Amino acid sequence: MTINEIESELSTVLNSRRYQHTLGVSYTAASLAMCYGCNIEKARIAGLLHDCAKCLSDTELLQTAREHELPISESEEADPYLLHGKVGAYFAENKYGITDPDILSAIVFHTTGRPNMTLLEEIIFVADFIEPGRRGTPNLAKVRQDAFIDLDKAALGEIMTTLEFLYSRGREIDTTTLETRDYYQHLIYGKE
Ligand code: DGI
Ligand code: FE
Ligand code: FE
């Protein structure tokens, strides 16, 4: 599928709010790709498709993951929306014809990040958080500013903000989210 074809399909499967967010992530990812010398087209495609499974209910996400034998972690079992990255990558490959493993893994890890992300993974992770349509998230201005100066610092700022939110709500924390925090904290400050 071309970028235009992907966009028009997404405009039918996502609600308007999610579709606008998707376009925001795609353009933001393209801008970060320009800034850091990543492939712009890959960034646009990964941005477009990162939430392509977000329209599924928790039950549908679990069902789809089981049906296609995608591994389900304990925290995904407890909070099935965490699966929308993995299921999204499955759709990207099987419905939208994306074969590039770099794009697929950027979709898989866009919610939790992972230690030592590839440039494209980190761009999608950060673009998801800073895209212009996102409002009301604490530290947004700072992470937006950092994003175009020091991508690792922006990724860490994003993780710390997300963890604070999750702790305050008493939500299940995915082990990958914690590993991502430890990795970027160590990378930036030299301590765990
Ligand atoms: O899909 P989006 O809303 O655009 O963004 P996203 O895929 O980053 O999902 C954001 C949500 O994911 C936000 O409410 C925080 C949550 N999240 C991130 N890491 C974890 C998590 N939720 C749980 N329960 N555990 C995590 O480790
Ligand atoms: Fe998402
Ligand atoms: Fe998103």
PDB file of C-alpha atoms and ligand atoms in Angstrom:
ATOM      1  CA  MET A   1       0.000   0.000   0.000  1.00  0.00           C
ATOM      2  CA  THR A   2       1.116   3.565  -0.639  1.00  0.00           C
ATOM      3  CA  ILE A   3       1.059   6.191   2.104  1.00  0.00           C
ATOM      4  CA  ASN A   4      -2.131   7.655   0.568  1.00  0.00           C
ATOM      5  CA  GLU A   5      -3.808   4.247   0.530  1.00  0.00           C
ATOM      6  CA  ILE A   6      -2.821   3.581   4.140  1.00  0.00           C
ATOM      7  CA  GLU A   7      -4.197   6.984   5.148  1.00  0.00           C
ATOM      8  CA  SER A   8      -7.528   6.449   3.473  1.00  0.00           C
ATOM      9  CA  GLU A   9      -7.944   2.968   4.983  1.00  0.00           C
ATOM     10  CA  LEU A  10      -7.068   4.297   8.458  1.00  0.00           C
ATOM     11  CA  SER A  11      -9.574   7.126   8.084  1.00  0.00           C
ATOM     12  CA  THR A  12     -12.288   4.457   7.848  1.00  0.00           C
ATOM     13  CA  VAL A  13     -11.149   2.128  10.682  1.00  0.00           C
ATOM     14  CA  LEU A  14     -10.173   4.755  13.282  1.00  0.00           C
ATOM     15  CA  ASN A  15     -12.442   7.301  14.894  1.00  0.00           C
ATOM     16  CA  SER A  16     -11.777  10.891  13.940  1.00  0.00           C
ATOM     17  CA  ARG A  17      -9.858  11.723  17.152  1.00  0.00           C
ATOM     18  CA  ARG A  18      -7.562   8.716  16.739  1.00  0.00           C
ATOM     19  CA  TYR A  19      -7.103   9.404  13.035  1.00  0.00           C
ATOM     20  CA  GLN A  20      -6.081  13.028  13.735  1.00  0.00           C
ATOM     21  CA  HIS A  21      -3.624  11.732  16.381  1.00  0.00           C
ATOM     22  CA  THR A  22      -2.245   9.264  13.841  1.00  0.00           C
ATOM     23  CA  LEU A  23      -1.596  12.028  11.292  1.00  0.00           C
ATOM     24  CA  GLY A  24       0.033  14.111  14.043  1.00  0.00           C
ATOM     25  CA  VAL A  25       2.376  11.256  14.966  1.00  0.00           C
ATOM     26  CA  SER A  26       3.226  10.648  11.313  1.00  0.00           C
ATOM     27  CA  TYR A  27       4.185  14.306  10.656  1.00  0.00           C
ATOM     28  CA  THR A  28       6.020  14.602  13.957  1.00  0.00           C
ATOM     29  CA  ALA A  29       7.938  11.386  13.257  1.00  0.00           C
ATOM     30  CA  ALA A  30       8.855  12.758   9.815  1.00  0.00           C
ATOM     31  CA  SER A  31      10.186  15.952  11.436  1.00  0.00           C
ATOM     32  CA  LEU A  32      12.249  13.980  13.967  1.00  0.00           C
ATOM     33  CA  ALA A  33      13.553  11.814  11.112  1.00  0.00           C
ATOM     34  CA  MET A  34      14.739  14.994   9.352  1.00  0.00           C
ATOM     35  CA  CYS A  35      16.376  16.182  12.557  1.00  0.00           C
ATOM     36  CA  TYR A  36      18.222  12.906  13.292  1.00  0.00           C
ATOM     37  CA  GLY A  37      18.861  11.564   9.791  1.00  0.00           C
ATOM     38  CA  CYS A  38      16.402   8.666   9.814  1.00  0.00           C
ATOM     39  CA  ASN A  39      14.454   7.460   6.770  1.00  0.00           C
ATOM     40  CA  ILE A  40      11.523   9.888   6.425  1.00  0.00           C
ATOM     41  CA  GLU A  41       9.183   7.545   4.572  1.00  0.00           C
ATOM     42  CA  LYS A  42       9.633   4.784   7.156  1.00  0.00           C
ATOM     43  CA  ALA A  43       8.952   7.297   9.927  1.00  0.00           C
ATOM     44  CA  ARG A  44       5.746   8.455   8.189  1.00  0.00           C
ATOM     45  CA  ILE A  45       4.502   4.893   7.678  1.00  0.00           C
ATOM     46  CA  ALA A  46       5.328   3.747  11.221  1.00  0.00           C
ATOM     47  CA  GLY A  47       3.653   6.897  12.573  1.00  0.00           C
ATOM     48  CA  LEU A  48       0.533   6.253  10.531  1.00  0.00           C
ATOM     49  CA  LEU A  49       0.228   2.621  11.553  1.00  0.00           C
ATOM     50  CA  HIS A  50       1.384   2.711  15.191  1.00  0.00           C
ATOM     51  CA  ASP A  51      -2.198   2.800  16.571  1.00  0.00           C
ATOM     52  CA  CYS A  52      -3.915   0.884  13.751  1.00  0.00           C
ATOM     53  CA  ALA A  53      -5.205  -1.686  16.291  1.00  0.00           C
ATOM     54  CA  LYS A  54      -6.370   0.930  18.777  1.00  0.00           C
ATOM     55  CA  CYS A  55      -9.986   0.638  17.593  1.00  0.00           C
ATOM     56  CA  LEU A  56     -10.201  -2.936  18.963  1.00  0.00           C
ATOM     57  CA  SER A  57     -11.756  -3.626  22.363  1.00  0.00           C
ATOM     58  CA  ASP A  58      -9.733  -5.377  25.081  1.00  0.00           C
ATOM     59  CA  THR A  59     -11.534  -8.619  24.315  1.00  0.00           C
ATOM     60  CA  GLU A  60     -10.821  -8.309  20.596  1.00  0.00           C
ATOM     61  CA  LEU A  61      -7.156  -7.528  21.251  1.00  0.00           C
ATOM     62  CA  LEU A  62      -6.768 -10.624  23.435  1.00  0.00           C
ATOM     63  CA  GLN A  63      -8.690 -12.730  20.956  1.00  0.00           C
ATOM     64  CA  THR A  64      -6.605 -11.537  17.990  1.00  0.00           C
ATOM     65  CA  ALA A  65      -3.352 -12.093  19.889  1.00  0.00           C
ATOM     66  CA  ARG A  66      -4.394 -15.638  20.868  1.00  0.00           C
ATOM     67  CA  GLU A  67      -5.679 -16.448  17.402  1.00  0.00           C
ATOM     68  CA  HIS A  68      -2.341 -15.509  15.810  1.00  0.00           C
ATOM     69  CA  GLU A  69      -0.235 -16.918  18.644  1.00  0.00           C
ATOM     70  CA  LEU A  70       1.329 -13.595  19.601  1.00  0.00           C
ATOM     71  CA  PRO A  71       2.959 -13.885  23.046  1.00  0.00           C
ATOM     72  CA  ILE A  72       0.891 -12.284  25.848  1.00  0.00           C
ATOM     73  CA  SER A  73       2.700 -11.079  28.991  1.00  0.00           C
ATOM     74  CA  GLU A  74       1.184 -10.910  32.480  1.00  0.00           C
ATOM     75  CA  SER A  75       0.710  -7.153  32.314  1.00  0.00           C
ATOM     76  CA  GLU A  76      -0.881  -7.429  28.866  1.00  0.00           C
ATOM     77  CA  GLU A  77      -3.284  -9.982  30.317  1.00  0.00           C
ATOM     78  CA  ALA A  78      -4.120  -7.508  33.105  1.00  0.00           C
ATOM     79  CA  ASP A  79      -4.277  -4.454  30.799  1.00  0.00           C
ATOM     80  CA  PRO A  80      -5.036  -5.792  27.286  1.00  0.00           C
ATOM     81  CA  TYR A  81      -4.836  -2.363  25.623  1.00  0.00           C
ATOM     82  CA  LEU A  82      -1.051  -2.788  26.052  1.00  0.00           C
ATOM     83  CA  LEU A  83      -1.412  -5.343  23.238  1.00  0.00           C
ATOM     84  CA  HIS A  84      -2.388  -2.730  20.634  1.00  0.00           C
ATOM     85  CA  GLY A  85       1.275  -2.353  19.617  1.00  0.00           C
ATOM     86  CA  LYS A  86       1.827  -6.063  19.015  1.00  0.00           C
ATOM     87  CA  VAL A  87      -1.532  -6.568  17.326  1.00  0.00           C
ATOM     88  CA  GLY A  88      -0.984  -3.339  15.364  1.00  0.00           C
ATOM     89  CA  ALA A  89       2.315  -4.688  14.001  1.00  0.00           C
ATOM     90  CA  TYR A  90       0.507  -7.897  13.045  1.00  0.00           C
ATOM     91  CA  PHE A  91      -2.087  -5.874  11.082  1.00  0.00           C
ATOM     92  CA  ALA A  92       0.631  -3.673   9.574  1.00  0.00           C
ATOM     93  CA  GLU A  93       2.263  -6.777   8.162  1.00  0.00           C
ATOM     94  CA  ASN A  94      -0.778  -8.811   7.203  1.00  0.00           C
ATOM     95  CA  LYS A  95      -3.329  -6.176   6.272  1.00  0.00           C
ATOM     96  CA  TYR A  96      -1.207  -3.228   5.121  1.00  0.00           C
ATOM     97  CA  GLY A  97       1.593  -5.294   3.574  1.00  0.00           C
ATOM     98  CA  ILE A  98       4.463  -3.800   5.570  1.00  0.00           C
ATOM     99  CA  THR A  99       7.459  -6.142   5.571  1.00  0.00           C
ATOM    100  CA  ASP A 100      10.183  -3.841   6.908  1.00  0.00           C
ATOM    101  CA  PRO A 101      11.142  -5.260  10.360  1.00  0.00           C
ATOM    102  CA  ASP A 102      12.300  -1.825  11.521  1.00  0.00           C
ATOM    103  CA  ILE A 103       8.812  -0.351  10.967  1.00  0.00           C
ATOM    104  CA  LEU A 104       7.121  -3.370  12.544  1.00  0.00           C
ATOM    105  CA  SER A 105       9.219  -3.236  15.709  1.00  0.00           C
ATOM    106  CA  ALA A 106       8.638   0.533  16.031  1.00  0.00           C
ATOM    107  CA  ILE A 107       4.910  -0.296  16.128  1.00  0.00           C
ATOM    108  CA  VAL A 108       5.360  -3.177  18.606  1.00  0.00           C
ATOM    109  CA  PHE A 109       7.327  -1.085  21.127  1.00  0.00           C
ATOM    110  CA  HIS A 110       5.617   2.295  20.777  1.00  0.00           C
ATOM    111  CA  THR A 111       3.802   2.099  24.144  1.00  0.00           C
ATOM    112  CA  THR A 112       6.501   0.729  26.470  1.00  0.00           C
ATOM    113  CA  GLY A 113       9.641   1.585  24.547  1.00  0.00           C
ATOM    114  CA  ARG A 114      12.507  -0.832  25.148  1.00  0.00           C
ATOM    115  CA  PRO A 115      16.130  -0.616  26.235  1.00  0.00           C
ATOM    116  CA  ASN A 116      18.473   0.553  23.481  1.00  0.00           C
ATOM    117  CA  MET A 117      15.742   1.418  20.961  1.00  0.00           C
ATOM    118  CA  THR A 118      16.638   1.768  17.298  1.00  0.00           C
ATOM    119  CA  LEU A 119      16.439   5.346  15.996  1.00  0.00           C
ATOM    120  CA  LEU A 120      13.095   4.664  14.310  1.00  0.00           C
ATOM    121  CA  GLU A 121      11.646   2.999  17.434  1.00  0.00           C
ATOM    122  CA  GLU A 122      12.709   5.952  19.559  1.00  0.00           C
ATOM    123  CA  ILE A 123      11.328   8.462  17.052  1.00  0.00           C
ATOM    124  CA  ILE A 124       7.897   6.787  17.068  1.00  0.00           C
ATOM    125  CA  PHE A 125       7.958   6.398  20.861  1.00  0.00           C
ATOM    126  CA  VAL A 126       8.628  10.125  21.322  1.00  0.00           C
ATOM    127  CA  ALA A 127       6.433  11.351  18.431  1.00  0.00           C
ATOM    128  CA  ASP A 128       3.452   9.524  19.967  1.00  0.00           C
ATOM    129  CA  PHE A 129       3.884  11.583  23.134  1.00  0.00           C
ATOM    130  CA  ILE A 130       4.657  15.022  21.663  1.00  0.00           C
ATOM    131  CA  GLU A 131       2.456  15.201  18.538  1.00  0.00           C
ATOM    132  CA  PRO A 132       0.697  18.593  18.344  1.00  0.00           C
ATOM    133  CA  GLY A 133      -2.777  17.244  19.111  1.00  0.00           C
ATOM    134  CA  ARG A 134      -1.800  15.838  22.521  1.00  0.00           C
ATOM    135  CA  ARG A 135      -2.951  18.095  25.363  1.00  0.00           C
ATOM    136  CA  GLY A 136      -2.927  18.197  29.114  1.00  0.00           C
ATOM    137  CA  THR A 137      -0.031  15.781  29.626  1.00  0.00           C
ATOM    138  CA  PRO A 138       2.430  17.000  32.298  1.00  0.00           C
ATOM    139  CA  ASN A 139       5.954  17.928  31.107  1.00  0.00           C
ATOM    140  CA  LEU A 140       4.791  18.100  27.503  1.00  0.00           C
ATOM    141  CA  ALA A 141       6.481  21.442  26.722  1.00  0.00           C
ATOM    142  CA  LYS A 142       9.809  20.215  28.117  1.00  0.00           C
ATOM    143  CA  VAL A 143       9.717  16.855  26.303  1.00  0.00           C
ATOM    144  CA  ARG A 144       8.754  18.646  23.052  1.00  0.00           C
ATOM    145  CA  GLN A 145      11.731  20.949  23.395  1.00  0.00           C
ATOM    146  CA  ASP A 146      14.117  18.125  24.325  1.00  0.00           C
ATOM    147  CA  ALA A 147      12.914  15.969  21.432  1.00  0.00           C
ATOM    148  CA  PHE A 148      14.697  18.054  18.803  1.00  0.00           C
ATOM    149  CA  ILE A 149      17.845  18.528  20.899  1.00  0.00           C
ATOM    150  CA  ASP A 150      18.407  15.212  22.698  1.00  0.00           C
ATOM    151  CA  LEU A 151      16.111  12.336  21.748  1.00  0.00           C
ATOM    152  CA  ASP A 152      17.282  10.077  24.622  1.00  0.00           C
ATOM    153  CA  LYS A 153      16.491  12.778  27.149  1.00  0.00           C
ATOM    154  CA  ALA A 154      13.044  13.250  25.621  1.00  0.00           C
ATOM    155  CA  ALA A 155      12.419   9.485  25.773  1.00  0.00           C
ATOM    156  CA  LEU A 156      13.385   9.428  29.459  1.00  0.00           C
ATOM    157  CA  GLY A 157      11.212  12.467  30.222  1.00  0.00           C
ATOM    158  CA  GLU A 158       8.308  10.689  28.552  1.00  0.00           C
ATOM    159  CA  ILE A 159       8.838   7.460  30.528  1.00  0.00           C
ATOM    160  CA  MET A 160       9.101   9.264  33.873  1.00  0.00           C
ATOM    161  CA  THR A 161       5.880  11.181  33.144  1.00  0.00           C
ATOM    162  CA  THR A 162       4.060   8.010  32.114  1.00  0.00           C
ATOM    163  CA  LEU A 163       5.287   6.079  35.173  1.00  0.00           C
ATOM    164  CA  GLU A 164       4.193   8.855  37.502  1.00  0.00           C
ATOM    165  CA  PHE A 165       0.744   8.726  35.913  1.00  0.00           C
ATOM    166  CA  LEU A 166       0.568   4.929  36.189  1.00  0.00           C
ATOM    167  CA  TYR A 167       1.741   4.901  39.838  1.00  0.00           C
ATOM    168  CA  SER A 168      -0.781   7.604  40.742  1.00  0.00           C
ATOM    169  CA  ARG A 169      -3.550   5.462  39.261  1.00  0.00           C
ATOM    170  CA  GLY A 170      -2.260   2.232  40.809  1.00  0.00           C
ATOM    171  CA  ARG A 171      -1.990   0.620  37.369  1.00  0.00           C
ATOM    172  CA  GLU A 172      -0.027  -2.478  36.422  1.00  0.00           C
ATOM    173  CA  ILE A 173       3.474  -1.548  35.197  1.00  0.00           C
ATOM    174  CA  ASP A 174       4.888  -3.540  32.306  1.00  0.00           C
ATOM    175  CA  THR A 175       8.407  -4.858  32.987  1.00  0.00           C
ATOM    176  CA  THR A 176       9.542  -3.493  29.606  1.00  0.00           C
ATOM    177  CA  THR A 177       8.505   0.029  30.661  1.00  0.00           C
ATOM    178  CA  LEU A 178      10.712  -0.286  33.776  1.00  0.00           C
ATOM    179  CA  GLU A 179      13.617  -1.739  31.816  1.00  0.00           C
ATOM    180  CA  THR A 180      13.323   1.147  29.360  1.00  0.00           C
ATOM    181  CA  ARG A 181      13.426   3.653  32.222  1.00  0.00           C
ATOM    182  CA  ASP A 182      16.489   1.976  33.780  1.00  0.00           C
ATOM    183  CA  TYR A 183      18.330   1.877  30.476  1.00  0.00           C
ATOM    184  CA  TYR A 184      17.783   5.560  29.589  1.00  0.00           C
ATOM    185  CA  GLN A 185      18.406   6.726  33.151  1.00  0.00           C
ATOM    186  CA  HIS A 186      21.722   4.884  33.134  1.00  0.00           C
ATOM    187  CA  LEU A 187      22.544   6.161  29.648  1.00  0.00           C
ATOM    188  CA  ILE A 188      21.919   9.779  30.593  1.00  0.00           C
ATOM    189  CA  TYR A 189      22.939   9.957  34.239  1.00  0.00           C
ATOM    190  CA  GLY A 190      25.221   6.944  34.535  1.00  0.00           C
ATOM    191  CA  LYS A 191      23.163   5.438  37.326  1.00  0.00           C
ATOM    192  CA  GLU A 192      20.240   3.017  37.663  1.00  0.00           C
TER     193      GLU A 192
HETATM  194  O1  DGI B   1      -2.057   4.715  22.060  1.00  0.00           O
HETATM  195  P1  DGI B   1      -1.778   6.102  22.576  1.00  0.00           P
HETATM  196  O2  DGI B   1      -2.805   6.574  23.564  1.00  0.00           O
HETATM  197  O3  DGI B   1      -1.543   7.102  21.516  1.00  0.00           O
HETATM  198  O4  DGI B   1      -0.389   6.047  23.386  1.00  0.00           O
HETATM  199  P2  DGI B   1       0.350   4.763  23.994  1.00  0.00           P
HETATM  200  O5  DGI B   1       0.312   3.635  23.062  1.00  0.00           O
HETATM  201  O6  DGI B   1       1.694   5.247  24.454  1.00  0.00           O
HETATM  202  O7  DGI B   1      -0.510   4.395  25.224  1.00  0.00           O
HETATM  203  C1  DGI B   1      -0.544   5.331  26.273  1.00  0.00           C
HETATM  204  C2  DGI B   1      -1.035   4.671  27.520  1.00  0.00           C
HETATM  205  O8  DGI B   1      -0.236   3.527  27.805  1.00  0.00           O
HETATM  206  C3  DGI B   1      -0.943   5.615  28.705  1.00  0.00           C
HETATM  207  O9  DGI B   1      -2.219   5.669  29.339  1.00  0.00           O
HETATM  208  C4  DGI B   1       0.067   4.960  29.596  1.00  0.00           C
HETATM  209  C5  DGI B   1      -0.014   3.522  29.165  1.00  0.00           C
HETATM  210  N1  DGI B   1       1.185   2.742  29.492  1.00  0.00           N
HETATM  211  C6  DGI B   1       2.477   2.911  29.125  1.00  0.00           C
HETATM  212  N2  DGI B   1       3.277   2.024  29.733  1.00  0.00           N
HETATM  213  C7  DGI B   1       2.456   1.260  30.503  1.00  0.00           C
HETATM  214  C8  DGI B   1       1.130   1.713  30.338  1.00  0.00           C
HETATM  215  N3  DGI B   1       0.070   1.161  30.965  1.00  0.00           N
HETATM  216  C9  DGI B   1       0.300   0.161  31.810  1.00  0.00           C
HETATM  217  N4  DGI B   1      -0.732  -0.381  32.444  1.00  0.00           N
HETATM  218  N5  DGI B   1       1.560  -0.331  32.036  1.00  0.00           N
HETATM  219  C10 DGI B   1       2.671   0.180  31.415  1.00  0.00           C
HETATM  220  O10 DGI B   1       3.785  -0.269  31.663  1.00  0.00           O
HETATM  221 FE    FE B   2      -0.603   3.604  21.099  1.00  0.00          FE
HETATM  222 FE    FE B   3      -0.546   6.813  19.694  1.00  0.00          FE
END
